[in-house]
Coordinates of C-alpha atoms in Angstrom, one line a residue:
M1153 CA -10.0 13.2 12.4
K1154 CA -10.0 9.9 14.3
T1155 CA -7.1 8.0 15.7
T1156 CA -6.9 4.6 14.0
R1157 CA -8.5 1.6 15.7
T1158 CA -7.0 -1.0 13.3
P1159 CA -5.5 -3.8 15.4
I1160 CA -1.9 -3.0 14.5
T1161 CA 0.9 -4.6 16.4
L1162 CA 4.0 -2.5 16.5
W1163 CA 7.1 -4.7 16.8
K1164 CA 9.5 -4.0 19.6
I1165 CA 11.3 -0.7 19.0
P1166 CA 15.1 -1.0 19.4
K1167 CA 16.7 1.3 21.8
L1168 CA 19.0 2.9 19.2
L1169 CA 16.1 3.9 17.0
L1170 CA 14.2 5.1 20.0
A1171 CA 17.1 7.3 21.1
L1172 CA 17.4 8.7 17.6
C1173 CA 13.8 9.5 17.5
L1174 CA 13.9 11.1 20.9
I1175 CA 16.6 13.4 19.7
W1176 CA 14.5 14.3 16.7
L1177 CA 11.4 15.0 18.9
I1178 CA 13.5 17.2 21.2
S1179 CA 14.7 19.1 18.1
L1180 CA 11.2 19.4 16.8
S1181 CA 9.9 20.6 20.1
S1182 CA 12.6 23.3 20.1
C1183 CA 11.6 24.4 16.6
M1184 CA 7.9 24.5 17.6
K1185 CA 8.7 26.6 20.7
N1186 CA 10.6 29.1 18.5
T1187 CA 7.7 29.2 16.1
T1188 CA 5.3 30.0 19.0
Q1189 CA 7.5 32.9 20.1
A1190 CA 7.7 34.5 16.7
P1191 CA 6.3 38.0 16.4
S1192 CA 2.7 38.2 15.1
T1193 CA 3.8 40.5 12.3
K1194 CA 5.5 37.7 10.5
P1195 CA 3.8 36.5 7.3
D1196 CA 1.7 33.4 7.5
I1197 CA 4.2 30.8 6.4
T1198 CA 2.7 27.3 5.7
F1199 CA 4.9 24.3 6.1
Q1200 CA 5.4 22.5 2.8
V1201 CA 6.2 18.8 2.6
P1202 CA 8.7 18.1 -0.1
V1203 CA 7.2 15.8 -2.7
D1204 CA 9.1 14.2 -5.6
Y1205 CA 6.6 12.0 -7.5
Y1206 CA 7.2 9.8 -10.6
K1207 CA 6.2 6.4 -12.0
L1208 CA 8.3 3.5 -13.2
D1209 CA 7.6 2.0 -16.6
N1210 CA 5.8 -1.0 -14.9
G1211 CA 3.4 1.5 -13.3
L1212 CA 4.8 1.6 -9.7
K1213 CA 4.0 5.0 -8.2
V1214 CA 7.1 6.3 -6.3
I1215 CA 7.0 9.2 -3.9
L1216 CA 10.2 10.6 -2.3
S1217 CA 10.0 13.1 0.6
R1218 CA 13.3 14.0 2.2
D1219 CA 13.4 14.8 5.9
T1220 CA 16.8 15.1 7.6
T1221 CA 15.5 15.8 11.1
S1222 CA 16.6 12.3 12.2
P1223 CA 19.0 9.8 10.6
T1224 CA 16.1 7.4 9.8
V1225 CA 14.1 6.4 6.8
V1226 CA 10.6 5.1 6.3
V1227 CA 9.8 2.8 3.4
A1228 CA 6.1 2.2 2.9
V1229 CA 4.5 0.0 0.2
Y1230 CA 0.7 0.4 -0.3
Y1231 CA -1.3 -2.0 -2.4
N1232 CA -4.6 -0.9 -3.8
I1233 CA -6.5 -3.8 -2.4
G1234 CA -8.5 -3.3 0.8
F1235 CA -11.3 -5.3 2.5
R1236 CA -14.1 -3.4 0.8
I1237 CA -12.8 -3.8 -2.7
E1238 CA -11.9 -7.5 -2.4
P1239 CA -13.9 -9.8 -4.8
K1240 CA -17.3 -10.9 -3.6
D1241 CA -16.3 -14.5 -3.3
R1242 CA -13.1 -13.7 -1.5
T1243 CA -14.2 -12.2 1.8
G1244 CA -11.3 -11.8 4.2
F1245 CA -8.7 -12.3 1.5
A1246 CA -7.3 -8.7 1.8
H1247 CA -6.7 -9.3 5.5
L1248 CA -5.4 -12.8 5.0
F1249 CA -2.7 -11.4 2.7
E1250 CA -1.6 -8.9 5.3
H1251 CA -0.5 -12.0 7.2
M1252 CA 0.8 -14.0 4.2
M1253 CA 3.3 -11.3 3.3
F1254 CA 5.4 -12.1 6.3
Q1255 CA 5.6 -15.9 5.6
G1256 CA 8.5 -15.8 3.3
S1257 CA 9.6 -15.1 -0.3
Q1258 CA 12.0 -16.3 -2.9
N1259 CA 15.0 -15.2 -0.9
L1260 CA 13.8 -14.9 2.7
G1261 CA 12.4 -17.7 4.7
K1262 CA 9.4 -17.7 7.0
M1263 CA 9.5 -14.7 9.4
E1264 CA 13.0 -13.7 8.1
F1265 CA 11.6 -10.4 6.7
I1266 CA 10.8 -9.5 10.3
R1267 CA 14.2 -10.6 11.7
L1268 CA 16.0 -8.7 8.9
V1269 CA 14.4 -5.4 9.8
Q1270 CA 14.7 -5.9 13.6
R1271 CA 18.4 -7.0 13.4
N1272 CA 19.2 -3.8 11.5
G1273 CA 17.7 -1.7 14.3
G1274 CA 14.3 -1.1 12.7
V1275 CA 10.6 -1.6 13.2
L1276 CA 7.9 -2.8 10.8
N1277 CA 4.2 -3.4 10.5
G1278 CA 1.3 -3.9 8.1
S1279 CA -2.4 -3.3 8.2
T1280 CA -5.6 -3.8 6.1
R1281 CA -7.9 -0.8 5.6
F1282 CA -11.0 0.0 3.5
D1283 CA -9.1 0.6 0.3
F1284 CA -5.5 -0.6 0.7
T1285 CA -3.2 -3.0 2.5
N1286 CA 0.1 -1.5 3.6
Y1287 CA 3.5 -2.5 4.8
F1288 CA 6.2 -0.3 6.2
E1289 CA 9.6 -0.3 7.8
I1290 CA 11.5 2.3 9.8
L1291 CA 15.2 1.8 9.7
P1292 CA 18.4 3.7 10.3
A1293 CA 19.0 5.8 7.2
H1294 CA 21.9 3.8 5.9
K1295 CA 19.7 0.7 5.7
L1296 CA 17.4 2.1 2.9
E1297 CA 18.8 -0.3 0.4
T1298 CA 18.0 -3.3 2.7
A1299 CA 14.4 -2.2 3.0
L1300 CA 13.9 -1.6 -0.7
W1301 CA 15.5 -5.0 -1.6
A1302 CA 13.3 -6.8 0.9
E1303 CA 10.1 -5.1 -0.3
A1304 CA 10.9 -5.8 -3.9
D1305 CA 11.8 -9.4 -3.1
R1306 CA 8.4 -10.2 -1.7
M1307 CA 6.6 -8.2 -4.4
K1308 CA 8.4 -10.3 -7.0
G1309 CA 7.5 -13.6 -5.5
L1310 CA 5.8 -14.6 -2.3
A1311 CA 6.3 -18.1 -0.8
I1312 CA 2.7 -19.2 -1.2
T1313 CA 2.7 -22.7 0.1
Q1314 CA -0.1 -24.9 1.6
D1315 CA 1.7 -24.9 4.9
N1316 CA 1.8 -21.1 5.0
L1317 CA -1.8 -20.8 3.9
T1318 CA -3.1 -23.3 6.4
N1319 CA -1.1 -21.7 9.2
Q1320 CA -2.3 -18.2 8.4
Q1321 CA -5.9 -19.3 8.0
G1322 CA -5.6 -20.4 11.6
V1323 CA -4.0 -17.2 12.7
V1324 CA -6.7 -15.0 11.1
K1325 CA -9.5 -17.1 12.6
S1326 CA -7.8 -16.8 16.0
E1327 CA -7.6 -13.0 15.6
V1328 CA -11.3 -12.9 14.8
R1329 CA -12.2 -14.9 17.9
V1330 CA -9.9 -12.8 20.2
N1331 CA -10.8 -9.4 18.8
V1332 CA -14.5 -9.9 18.0
L1333 CA -16.3 -13.1 19.0
N1334 CA -14.9 -13.4 22.5
Q1335 CA -14.5 -9.8 23.3
P1336 CA -17.1 -7.6 25.0
Y1337 CA -18.3 -5.0 22.4
G1338 CA -16.1 -6.9 19.9
G1339 CA -16.3 -5.2 16.6
F1340 CA -18.5 -2.4 18.0
P1341 CA -18.9 -0.1 16.2
W1342 CA -16.0 -0.1 13.8
L1343 CA -16.7 -3.5 12.2
D1344 CA -20.5 -3.5 12.9
M1345 CA -21.6 -0.1 11.8
P1346 CA -20.6 -0.2 8.1
Q1347 CA -22.7 -3.4 7.8
Y1348 CA -25.8 -1.6 9.1
A1349 CA -25.3 1.9 7.6
N1350 CA -24.4 0.9 4.0
Q1351 CA -26.4 -0.9 1.3
N1352 CA -23.7 -1.7 -1.2
W1353 CA -22.3 -5.2 -0.5
F1354 CA -18.7 -3.9 -1.0
N1355 CA -19.2 -1.4 1.9
A1356 CA -21.4 -3.6 4.0
H1357 CA -19.9 -7.1 4.2
N1358 CA -18.0 -8.5 7.1
F1359 CA -14.5 -7.1 6.5
Y1360 CA -12.8 -9.7 8.6
G1361 CA -14.3 -12.3 6.3
D1362 CA -16.6 -15.2 7.2
L1363 CA -14.7 -18.1 8.8
A1364 CA -16.2 -20.5 6.3
D1365 CA -14.9 -18.3 3.4
L1366 CA -11.4 -18.4 4.9
D1367 CA -11.5 -22.1 5.3
A1368 CA -12.6 -22.5 1.7
A1369 CA -9.6 -20.6 0.3
T1370 CA -7.5 -22.8 -1.9
L1371 CA -3.8 -22.4 -2.7
E1372 CA -4.8 -21.6 -6.3
D1373 CA -7.2 -18.8 -5.1
V1374 CA -4.4 -17.3 -3.0
Q1375 CA -1.8 -17.5 -5.7
Q1376 CA -4.2 -15.8 -8.2
F1377 CA -5.0 -13.1 -5.6
F1378 CA -1.3 -12.3 -5.1
K1379 CA -0.6 -12.3 -8.9
T1380 CA -3.4 -9.9 -9.5
Y1381 CA -3.3 -7.4 -6.7
Y1382 CA 0.3 -7.4 -5.5
S1383 CA 1.7 -6.1 -8.7
P1384 CA 3.8 -2.9 -9.2
N1385 CA 1.1 -1.2 -11.2
N1386 CA -1.3 -1.6 -8.3
A1387 CA 1.1 -0.2 -5.7
A1388 CA 2.7 3.0 -4.4
L1389 CA 6.1 3.2 -2.8
A1390 CA 6.7 6.1 -0.4
I1391 CA 10.2 6.8 1.0
V1392 CA 10.4 9.4 3.7
G1393 CA 13.5 10.4 5.7
D1394 CA 17.2 11.1 5.5
F1395 CA 18.3 9.9 2.0
K1396 CA 20.0 11.3 -1.0
P1397 CA 17.3 11.6 -3.7
E1398 CA 19.4 10.4 -6.7
E1399 CA 20.7 7.4 -4.7
A1400 CA 17.2 6.5 -3.7
K1401 CA 15.9 6.7 -7.2
A1402 CA 18.8 4.5 -8.4
L1403 CA 17.9 1.9 -5.8
V1404 CA 14.2 2.0 -6.7
Q1405 CA 15.1 1.5 -10.3
K1406 CA 17.5 -1.3 -9.5
Y1407 CA 15.1 -3.4 -7.4
F1408 CA 11.6 -2.5 -8.7
A1409 CA 12.0 -1.7 -12.4
G1410 CA 12.3 -5.3 -13.4
L1411 CA 9.0 -6.4 -11.8
K1412 CA 6.3 -7.2 -14.3
P1413 CA 2.9 -5.4 -14.2
A1414 CA -0.4 -7.4 -13.9
T1415 CA -3.6 -7.1 -15.8
L1416 CA -5.8 -5.4 -13.2
P1417 CA -9.5 -6.0 -13.0
A1418 CA -11.9 -3.0 -13.1
Q1419 CA -12.5 -1.4 -9.7
P1420 CA -15.9 -2.4 -8.3
D1421 CA -18.7 0.2 -8.0
I1422 CA -18.6 1.1 -4.3
S1423 CA -21.0 4.0 -4.5
E1424 CA -23.8 4.3 -1.9
P1425 CA -27.3 5.6 -2.7
R1426 CA -28.6 8.6 -0.8
Q1427 CA -30.1 7.5 2.6
E1428 CA -33.6 8.7 2.9
K1429 CA -34.7 7.1 6.2
E1430 CA -33.2 6.7 9.6
K1431 CA -32.2 3.1 10.4
R1432 CA -32.1 1.5 13.8
S1433 CA -30.6 -1.8 14.9
V1434 CA -29.9 -3.7 18.1
K1435 CA -26.9 -6.0 18.7
K1436 CA -27.2 -8.5 21.5
D1437 CA -23.8 -8.9 23.3
S1438 CA -23.6 -11.8 25.8
L1439 CA -20.3 -10.4 27.1
A1440 CA -21.2 -6.8 27.6
N1441 CA -22.3 -5.4 30.9
K1442 CA -23.5 -2.0 30.0
P1443 CA -25.5 -0.6 27.0
A1444 CA -23.7 1.2 24.2
L1445 CA -24.8 3.4 21.4
A1446 CA -23.3 4.4 18.1
F1447 CA -24.6 6.8 15.5
A1448 CA -23.4 7.3 11.9
Y1449 CA -24.1 9.7 9.1
H1450 CA -22.9 9.3 5.5
M1451 CA -20.1 11.7 4.6
P1452 CA -19.8 14.1 1.6
K1453 CA -17.6 12.9 -1.2
R1454 CA -13.9 13.4 -0.7
N1455 CA -12.3 16.7 -1.7
T1456 CA -15.5 18.6 -2.0
P1457 CA -16.1 21.8 0.0
E1458 CA -18.6 19.9 2.2
F1459 CA -16.0 17.2 2.9
Y1460 CA -13.6 19.8 4.4
A1461 CA -16.6 21.4 6.2
M1462 CA -17.3 18.0 7.8
G1463 CA -13.7 17.9 9.0
L1464 CA -14.4 21.1 10.9
I1465 CA -17.8 20.0 12.1
D1466 CA -16.1 16.9 13.5
Q1467 CA -13.8 19.1 15.5
I1468 CA -16.6 21.2 16.7
L1469 CA -18.9 18.4 17.8
M1470 CA -16.7 15.5 18.6
Q1471 CA -13.0 16.1 19.1
G1472 CA -11.6 17.0 22.5
N1473 CA -13.0 17.9 25.8
D1474 CA -14.2 21.3 24.5
S1475 CA -16.4 19.6 21.9
K1476 CA -20.1 20.2 22.0
L1477 CA -21.0 16.5 22.5
Y1478 CA -18.5 16.0 25.2
Q1479 CA -19.7 19.0 27.0
A1480 CA -23.3 18.1 26.7
L1481 CA -23.2 14.3 27.3
V1482 CA -20.3 14.0 29.8
Q1483 CA -20.1 17.4 31.6
K1484 CA -23.7 18.5 31.7
K1485 CA -25.8 15.4 31.6
G1486 CA -23.3 12.9 33.0
Y1487 CA -24.7 10.1 30.8
T1488 CA -21.3 8.7 30.1
G1489 CA -17.6 9.2 30.9
S1490 CA -16.5 9.7 27.3
V1491 CA -17.6 10.1 23.7
S1492 CA -15.4 8.8 20.9
G1493 CA -15.7 9.1 17.2
G1494 CA -14.7 10.8 14.0
I1495 CA -14.3 10.3 10.3
N1496 CA -13.0 6.8 9.3
Y1497 CA -12.5 4.7 12.4
L1498 CA -9.7 2.8 10.6
G1499 CA -7.5 5.7 9.9
N1500 CA -8.2 9.4 9.3
M1501 CA -10.3 11.5 7.0
F1502 CA -7.7 11.4 4.2
N1503 CA -6.6 7.8 3.9
Y1504 CA -9.7 6.2 2.2
N1505 CA -11.2 6.3 -1.2
G1506 CA -15.0 6.1 -1.5
P1507 CA -18.1 6.4 0.7
M1508 CA -17.4 7.0 4.4
I1509 CA -19.4 7.6 7.5
W1510 CA -19.0 10.1 10.4
M1511 CA -19.6 8.2 13.5
G1512 CA -19.7 8.5 17.3
D1513 CA -20.1 5.9 20.1
L1514 CA -20.3 5.7 23.8
I1515 CA -21.0 3.2 26.6
Y1516 CA -23.5 4.5 29.1
D1517 CA -25.2 3.7 32.4
S1518 CA -28.1 1.2 32.3
N1519 CA -30.6 3.7 33.8
V1520 CA -30.1 6.2 30.9
P1521 CA -32.7 5.7 28.0
A1522 CA -31.0 5.6 24.6
D1523 CA -33.4 8.2 23.4
S1524 CA -32.1 10.7 26.0
I1525 CA -28.7 10.4 24.4
L1526 CA -30.1 10.9 20.9
A1527 CA -32.1 13.9 22.1
V1528 CA -28.8 15.6 23.1
L1529 CA -27.3 14.7 19.8
D1530 CA -30.3 16.1 17.9
S1531 CA -30.3 19.3 20.0
E1532 CA -26.6 20.0 19.3
I1533 CA -27.0 19.4 15.6
A1534 CA -30.3 21.4 15.4
A1535 CA -28.5 24.4 17.0
L1536 CA -25.8 24.3 14.3
D1537 CA -28.5 23.9 11.6
K1538 CA -30.7 26.7 12.8
N1539 CA -28.2 29.2 14.1
G1540 CA -25.2 28.3 12.0
I1541 CA -21.7 28.9 13.3
D1542 CA -19.7 32.1 13.6
Q1543 CA -16.2 32.6 12.2
A1544 CA -14.6 32.6 15.6
S1545 CA -15.8 29.0 16.1
I1546 CA -14.5 28.0 12.7
D1547 CA -11.2 29.6 13.5
R1548 CA -10.9 27.5 16.7
A1549 CA -11.8 24.4 14.8
L1550 CA -9.1 25.3 12.2
V1551 CA -6.5 25.4 15.0
K1552 CA -7.6 22.0 16.2
I1553 CA -7.6 20.4 12.8
R1554 CA -4.2 22.0 12.0
S1555 CA -2.8 20.5 15.1
S1556 CA -4.3 17.1 14.3
L1557 CA -2.9 17.3 10.7
Y1558 CA 0.6 18.1 11.8
D1559 CA 0.5 15.5 14.6
N1560 CA -0.5 13.0 11.9
L1561 CA 2.3 14.0 9.6
T1562 CA 4.9 13.4 12.2
G1563 CA 3.3 10.4 13.7
T1564 CA 5.2 7.1 14.2
Y1565 CA 8.6 8.6 13.3
G1566 CA 7.5 9.9 9.9
F1567 CA 5.2 7.1 8.9
G1568 CA 2.2 9.5 9.0
R1569 CA 3.7 11.5 6.2
A1570 CA 4.4 8.4 4.2
D1571 CA 0.8 7.2 4.8
L1572 CA -0.7 10.4 3.3
L1573 CA 1.7 10.5 0.4
A1574 CA 1.0 6.9 -0.6
C1575 CA -2.7 7.3 -0.3
F1576 CA -2.9 10.5 -2.3
A1577 CA -0.7 8.8 -5.0
L1578 CA -2.9 5.7 -5.0
F1579 CA -6.3 7.4 -5.0
D1580 CA -5.7 10.8 -6.6
D1581 CA -2.5 10.3 -8.6
N1582 CA -1.4 13.5 -6.8
P1583 CA 0.6 13.1 -3.6
A1584 CA 1.2 16.9 -3.6
R1585 CA -2.3 17.2 -2.2
I1586 CA -0.6 16.8 1.2
N1587 CA 0.3 20.5 0.8
E1588 CA -3.2 21.7 -0.1
L1589 CA -5.1 20.4 2.9
E1590 CA -4.7 23.4 5.1
A1591 CA -5.8 25.8 2.4
E1592 CA -8.9 23.8 1.6
F1593 CA -10.0 23.9 5.3
K1594 CA -9.4 27.6 5.3
K1595 CA -11.9 28.1 2.4
V1596 CA -14.8 26.8 4.5
T1597 CA -17.2 29.5 5.3
P1598 CA -20.1 29.6 7.8
D1599 CA -22.5 29.2 4.9
V1600 CA -20.8 26.0 3.8
I1601 CA -20.9 24.7 7.3
K1602 CA -24.6 25.3 7.6
K1603 CA -25.3 23.8 4.2
T1604 CA -23.3 20.7 5.2
V1605 CA -25.1 20.3 8.5
S1606 CA -28.5 20.5 6.7
E1607 CA -27.7 17.9 4.1
Y1608 CA -25.5 15.4 5.8
L1609 CA -26.5 15.6 9.5
R1610 CA -30.2 15.2 8.8
P1611 CA -32.0 12.4 10.8
T1612 CA -32.9 10.6 7.6
N1613 CA -29.2 10.2 6.8
R1614 CA -28.5 8.5 10.2
T1615 CA -28.0 5.0 11.4
I1616 CA -28.3 4.1 15.1
L1617 CA -26.9 0.9 16.5
T1618 CA -27.3 0.0 20.2
V1619 CA -25.8 -2.8 22.2
D1620 CA -28.1 -4.8 24.4
P1621 CA -25.9 -6.1 27.3
L1622 CA -26.6 -9.7 28.2
A1623 CA -23.7 -10.5 30.6
P1624 CA -24.7 -12.1 33.8
A1625 CA -26.0 -9.8 36.5
E1626 CA -23.1 -10.4 38.8
S1627 CA -20.7 -8.9 36.2
K1628 CA -22.6 -5.7 36.0

């Protein structure tokens, strides 16, 4: 799995919440220590995430998952509109709305949502991903009602004014200039590679949106976008933390049940054809001072045996200093100081819905030919394809992915759990999948690994993108 690269800005964490979470982490550490010391004769007990899933009459998907290890609560609202399923003539709208949702509602003025959460000792954030836009708050447990009221308030009616739109158009354009246009390796490879590796426009357009498209957005366009996609029947609400289930359900009913559903458009076809020929492209970067290379392979479909096999292959080839590519490219050859990559650069291998690529990237010395790096990549993949992998290696990968999974579940004070629950509700109508992941990885056999390598890590399924550094010589 891959740590997210989405440019998320966490708001300042209040000291009280930080202290509460520290106590929780110490408690968790103690529990983990005890688990490690347990006799090996104990049965293999798998941790189960409590999942209480239901839907309101207006279509809102609600997931409750109680966790009393700290006196906090996470409220996360996920809308099924991401930048690759935004309409063709509305590029950048999904991201623009991530910003608009903090500009005020019927009852909260501009930026008051943020101040409401922070003054109650909480933190909050939002982000835009391939298939969803999300918003979440982490608050002391007794402030659950505050969070639910505020989320329902802006779902009911956002303050979409020309002043807010003009202001946020400027903010988004500034973000593009800072993060991409005026940044060495800006957008490489997380924003670039999908545009080269994919053929379907929905997977291959500029996810940030063209600046011209953002400028052309009218108030009516934005109002219609909100009315269509920010409706309860296009959303999932996840509540994780220290709450009483019946009280939480009553509050959800009180604040969300009266919201009206929208007529949703059909989801676009985001499928990708089978890639039959390797693709290579070069990106000139006037700010970069060293060459860089990224490689990408189209992934198997979600929830197939090959999908889980790719999760283990990712661990074997890419993740950690014991991975085959790190050992070969960094330790043995010395071509680079690090290799990064994984499945879904904007999240992890579970929180997307549709085609995805497995990708890696590195910045390397100018005296190293790019083909030397690719030769190492080919050699490591060919060894897996020809010789397969033994069960002991799979077992080591299982340990790594289990650690990664549970790290993700507890990440950001419980937000990681809310993230998976909301995504499995949105995409699969089954948030209980969160408890099936470990078992699915354990089903992967050496034969499935070999079959997956042969089909999905073939050269004809690969896209190579290199950065040609054009920065002045004195900066190199």
